[in-house]
PDB file of C-alpha atoms in Angstrom:
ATOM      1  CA  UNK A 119     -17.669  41.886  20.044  1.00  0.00           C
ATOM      2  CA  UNK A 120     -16.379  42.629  16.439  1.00  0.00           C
ATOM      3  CA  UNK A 121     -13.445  41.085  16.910  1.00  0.00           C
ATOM      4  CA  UNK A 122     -15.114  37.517  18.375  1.00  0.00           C
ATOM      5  CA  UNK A 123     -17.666  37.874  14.886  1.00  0.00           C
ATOM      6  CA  UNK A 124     -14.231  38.118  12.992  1.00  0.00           C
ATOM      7  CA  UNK A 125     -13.016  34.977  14.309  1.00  0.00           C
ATOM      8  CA  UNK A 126     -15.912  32.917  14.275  1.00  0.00           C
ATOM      9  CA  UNK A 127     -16.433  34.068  10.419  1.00  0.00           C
ATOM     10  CA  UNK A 128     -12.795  33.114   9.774  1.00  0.00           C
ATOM     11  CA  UNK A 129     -12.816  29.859  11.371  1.00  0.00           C
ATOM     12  CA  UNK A 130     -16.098  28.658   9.739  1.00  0.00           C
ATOM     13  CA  UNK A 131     -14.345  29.676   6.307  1.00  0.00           C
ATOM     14  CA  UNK A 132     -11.567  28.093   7.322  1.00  0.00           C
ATOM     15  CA  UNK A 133     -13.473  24.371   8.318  1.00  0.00           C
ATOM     16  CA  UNK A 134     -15.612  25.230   4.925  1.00  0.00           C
ATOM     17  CA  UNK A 135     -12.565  25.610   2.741  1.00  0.00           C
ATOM     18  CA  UNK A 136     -10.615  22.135   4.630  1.00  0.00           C
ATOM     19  CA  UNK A 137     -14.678  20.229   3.806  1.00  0.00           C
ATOM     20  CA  UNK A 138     -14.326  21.382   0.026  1.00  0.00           C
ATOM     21  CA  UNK A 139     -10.611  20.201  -0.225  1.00  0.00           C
ATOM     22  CA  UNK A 140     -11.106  16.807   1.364  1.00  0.00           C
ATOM     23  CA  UNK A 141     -13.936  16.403  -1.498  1.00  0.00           C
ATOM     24  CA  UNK A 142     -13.000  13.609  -2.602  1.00  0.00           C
ATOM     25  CA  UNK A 143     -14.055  10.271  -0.964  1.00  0.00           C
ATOM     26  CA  UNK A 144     -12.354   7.030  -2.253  1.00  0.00           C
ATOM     27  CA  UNK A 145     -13.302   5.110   1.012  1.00  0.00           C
ATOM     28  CA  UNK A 146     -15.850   3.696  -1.691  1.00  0.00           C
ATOM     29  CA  UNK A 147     -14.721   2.081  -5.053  1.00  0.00           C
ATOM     30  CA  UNK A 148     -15.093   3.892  -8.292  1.00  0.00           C
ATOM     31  CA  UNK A 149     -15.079   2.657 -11.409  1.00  0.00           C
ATOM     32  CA  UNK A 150     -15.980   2.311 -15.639  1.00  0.00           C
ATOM     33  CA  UNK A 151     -18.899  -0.444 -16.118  1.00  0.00           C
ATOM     34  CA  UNK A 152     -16.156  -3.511 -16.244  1.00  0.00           C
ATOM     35  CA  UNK A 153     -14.118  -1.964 -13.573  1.00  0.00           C
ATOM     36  CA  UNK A 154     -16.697  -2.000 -11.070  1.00  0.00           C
ATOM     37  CA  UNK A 155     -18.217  -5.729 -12.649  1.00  0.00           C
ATOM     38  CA  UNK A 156     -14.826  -6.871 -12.102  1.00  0.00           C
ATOM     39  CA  UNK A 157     -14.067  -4.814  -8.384  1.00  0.00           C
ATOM     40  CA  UNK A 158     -13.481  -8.294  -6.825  1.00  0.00           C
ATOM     41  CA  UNK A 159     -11.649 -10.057  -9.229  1.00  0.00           C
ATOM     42  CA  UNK A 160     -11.197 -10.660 -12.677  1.00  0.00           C
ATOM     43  CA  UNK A 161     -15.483 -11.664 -13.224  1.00  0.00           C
ATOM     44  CA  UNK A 162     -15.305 -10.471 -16.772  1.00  0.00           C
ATOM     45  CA  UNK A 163     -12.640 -10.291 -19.667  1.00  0.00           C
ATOM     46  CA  UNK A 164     -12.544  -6.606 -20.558  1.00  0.00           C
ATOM     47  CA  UNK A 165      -9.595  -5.193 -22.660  1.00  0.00           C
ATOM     48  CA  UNK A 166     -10.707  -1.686 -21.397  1.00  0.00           C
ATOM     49  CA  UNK A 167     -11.415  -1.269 -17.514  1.00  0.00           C
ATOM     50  CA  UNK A 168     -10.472   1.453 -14.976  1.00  0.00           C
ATOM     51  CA  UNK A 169     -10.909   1.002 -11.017  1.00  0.00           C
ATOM     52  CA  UNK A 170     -10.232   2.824  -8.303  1.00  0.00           C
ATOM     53  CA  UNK A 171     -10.149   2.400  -4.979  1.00  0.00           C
ATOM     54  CA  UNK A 172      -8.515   4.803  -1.719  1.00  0.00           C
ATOM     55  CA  UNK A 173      -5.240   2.259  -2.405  1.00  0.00           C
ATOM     56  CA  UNK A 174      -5.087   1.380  -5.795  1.00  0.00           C
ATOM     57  CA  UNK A 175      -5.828   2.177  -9.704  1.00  0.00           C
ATOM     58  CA  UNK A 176      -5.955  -0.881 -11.789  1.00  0.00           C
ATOM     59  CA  UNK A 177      -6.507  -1.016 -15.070  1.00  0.00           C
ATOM     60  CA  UNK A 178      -7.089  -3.874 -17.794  1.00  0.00           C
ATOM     61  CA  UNK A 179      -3.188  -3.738 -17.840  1.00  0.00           C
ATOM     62  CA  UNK A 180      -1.884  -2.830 -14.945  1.00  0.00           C
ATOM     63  CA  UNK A 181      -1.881  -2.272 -11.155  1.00  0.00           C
ATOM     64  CA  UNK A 182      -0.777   0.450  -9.734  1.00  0.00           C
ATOM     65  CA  UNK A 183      -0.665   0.573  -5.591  1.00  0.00           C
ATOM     66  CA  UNK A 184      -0.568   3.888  -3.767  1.00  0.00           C
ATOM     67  CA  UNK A 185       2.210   5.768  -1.957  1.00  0.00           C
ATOM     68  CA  UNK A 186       0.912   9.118  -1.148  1.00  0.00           C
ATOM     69  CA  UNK A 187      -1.976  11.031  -1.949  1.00  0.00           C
ATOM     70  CA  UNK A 188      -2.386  15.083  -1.281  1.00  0.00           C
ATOM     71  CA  UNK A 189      -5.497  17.092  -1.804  1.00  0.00           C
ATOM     72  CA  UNK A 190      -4.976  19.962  -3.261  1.00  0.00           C
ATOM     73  CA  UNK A 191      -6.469  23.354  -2.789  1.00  0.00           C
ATOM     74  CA  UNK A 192      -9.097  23.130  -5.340  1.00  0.00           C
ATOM     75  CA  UNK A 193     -10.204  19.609  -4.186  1.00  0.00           C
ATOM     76  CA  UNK A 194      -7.935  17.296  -6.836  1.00  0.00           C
ATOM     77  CA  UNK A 195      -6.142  14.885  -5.056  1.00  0.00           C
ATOM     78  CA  UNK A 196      -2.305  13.948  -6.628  1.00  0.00           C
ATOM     79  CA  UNK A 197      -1.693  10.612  -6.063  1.00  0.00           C
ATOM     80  CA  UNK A 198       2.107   8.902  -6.037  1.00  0.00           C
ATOM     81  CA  UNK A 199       2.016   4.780  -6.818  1.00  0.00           C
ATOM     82  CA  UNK A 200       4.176   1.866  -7.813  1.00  0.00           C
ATOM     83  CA  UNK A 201       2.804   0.319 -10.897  1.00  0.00           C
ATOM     84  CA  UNK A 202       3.184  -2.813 -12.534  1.00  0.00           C
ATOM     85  CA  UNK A 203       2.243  -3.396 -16.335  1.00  0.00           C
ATOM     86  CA  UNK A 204       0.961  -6.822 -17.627  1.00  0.00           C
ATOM     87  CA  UNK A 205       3.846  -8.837 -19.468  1.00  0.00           C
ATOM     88  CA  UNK A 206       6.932  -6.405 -18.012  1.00  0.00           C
ATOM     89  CA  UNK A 207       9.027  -6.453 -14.649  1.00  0.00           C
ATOM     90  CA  UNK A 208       9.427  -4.569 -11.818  1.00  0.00           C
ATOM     91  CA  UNK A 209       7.376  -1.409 -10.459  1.00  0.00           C
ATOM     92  CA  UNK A 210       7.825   1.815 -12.028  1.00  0.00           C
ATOM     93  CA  UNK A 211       6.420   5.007 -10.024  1.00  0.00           C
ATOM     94  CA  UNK A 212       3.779   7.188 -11.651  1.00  0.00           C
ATOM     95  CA  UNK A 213       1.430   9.972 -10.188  1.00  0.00           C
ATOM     96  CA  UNK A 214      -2.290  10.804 -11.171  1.00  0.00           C
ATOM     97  CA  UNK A 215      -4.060  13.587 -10.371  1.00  0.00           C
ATOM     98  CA  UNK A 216      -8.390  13.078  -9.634  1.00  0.00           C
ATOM     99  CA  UNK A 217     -10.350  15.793  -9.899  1.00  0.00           C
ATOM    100  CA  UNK A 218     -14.093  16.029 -10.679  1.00  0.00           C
ATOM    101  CA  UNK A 219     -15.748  15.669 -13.556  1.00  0.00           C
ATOM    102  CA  UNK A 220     -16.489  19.116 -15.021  1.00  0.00           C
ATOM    103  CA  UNK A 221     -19.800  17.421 -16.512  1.00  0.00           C
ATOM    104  CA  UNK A 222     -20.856  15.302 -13.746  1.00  0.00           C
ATOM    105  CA  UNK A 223     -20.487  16.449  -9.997  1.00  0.00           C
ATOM    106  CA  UNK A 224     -20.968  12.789  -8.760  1.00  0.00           C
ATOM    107  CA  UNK A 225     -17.680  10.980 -11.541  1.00  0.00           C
ATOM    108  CA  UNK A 226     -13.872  11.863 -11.291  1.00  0.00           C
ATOM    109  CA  UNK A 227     -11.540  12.544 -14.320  1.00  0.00           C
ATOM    110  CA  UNK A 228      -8.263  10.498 -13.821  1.00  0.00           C
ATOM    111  CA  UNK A 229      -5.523  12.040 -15.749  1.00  0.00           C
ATOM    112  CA  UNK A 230      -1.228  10.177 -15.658  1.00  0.00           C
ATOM    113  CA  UNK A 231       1.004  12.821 -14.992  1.00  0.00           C
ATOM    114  CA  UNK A 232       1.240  13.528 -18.926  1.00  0.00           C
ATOM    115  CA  UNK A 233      -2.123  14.848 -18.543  1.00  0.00           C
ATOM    116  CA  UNK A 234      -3.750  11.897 -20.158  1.00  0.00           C
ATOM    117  CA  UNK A 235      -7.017  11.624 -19.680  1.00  0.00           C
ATOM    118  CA  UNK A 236      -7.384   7.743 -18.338  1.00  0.00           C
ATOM    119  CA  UNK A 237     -10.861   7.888 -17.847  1.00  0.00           C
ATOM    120  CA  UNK A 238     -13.811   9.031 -16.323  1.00  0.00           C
ATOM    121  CA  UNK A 239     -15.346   6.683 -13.397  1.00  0.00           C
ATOM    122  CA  UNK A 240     -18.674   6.849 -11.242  1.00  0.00           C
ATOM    123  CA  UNK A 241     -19.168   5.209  -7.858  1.00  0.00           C
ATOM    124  CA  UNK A 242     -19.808   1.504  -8.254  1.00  0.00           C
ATOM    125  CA  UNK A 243     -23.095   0.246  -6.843  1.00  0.00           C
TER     126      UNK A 243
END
């Protein structure tokens, strides 16, 4: 009977620990107030602007597509893309990493891979 408890316990930690990894959800957009205003186009001329979606990060001057993206095991997901920057050719691969914001629960940090903060974005409405 012990031995059934054990492996009940462990699996439930197990499916708790894979719930908390997958944390975060970019099946909805994210963004900074003229990333979100301009989530379906270019609505509004902003020289500062940060959106992200579960395929891309775009910026006020650039897009940046995704390749891969891997949770890690404390939630952050590291994400691989191709970007392109306004005014330059080609694609030039970059990764992110998106973790949660350590003051707000509900907005993600972005960070380049210089650890660069890029911005901080909430769920767009």
């Amino acid at each position: 009977m012990r031995a059934i408890y054990l492996v009940v316990t462990a699996a439930a930690l197990l499916a708790a620990g894979q719930a908390f990894a997958a944390g975060i959800d970019l099946s909805k957009p994210y963004g900074d107030k003229y990333g979100c205003i301009n989530r379906n186009g270019q609505e509004v001329a902003a020289d500062r602007m940060l959106l992200l979606t579960d395929k891309e990060l775009i910026t006020a001057a650039s897009a940046c597509t995704f390749s891969d993206k891997q949770t890690q095991a404390d939630g952050s997901l590291v994400v691989q893309a191709q970007c392109e920057a306004e005014g330059e050719e080609g694609q030039a691969p970059i990764k992110f990493t998106i973790k949660r914001s350590k003051k707000n629960a509900k907005k993600l940090v972005v960070t380049d891979e210089g650890g660069n903060v890029m911005g901080e974005v909430s769920r767009c409405k």
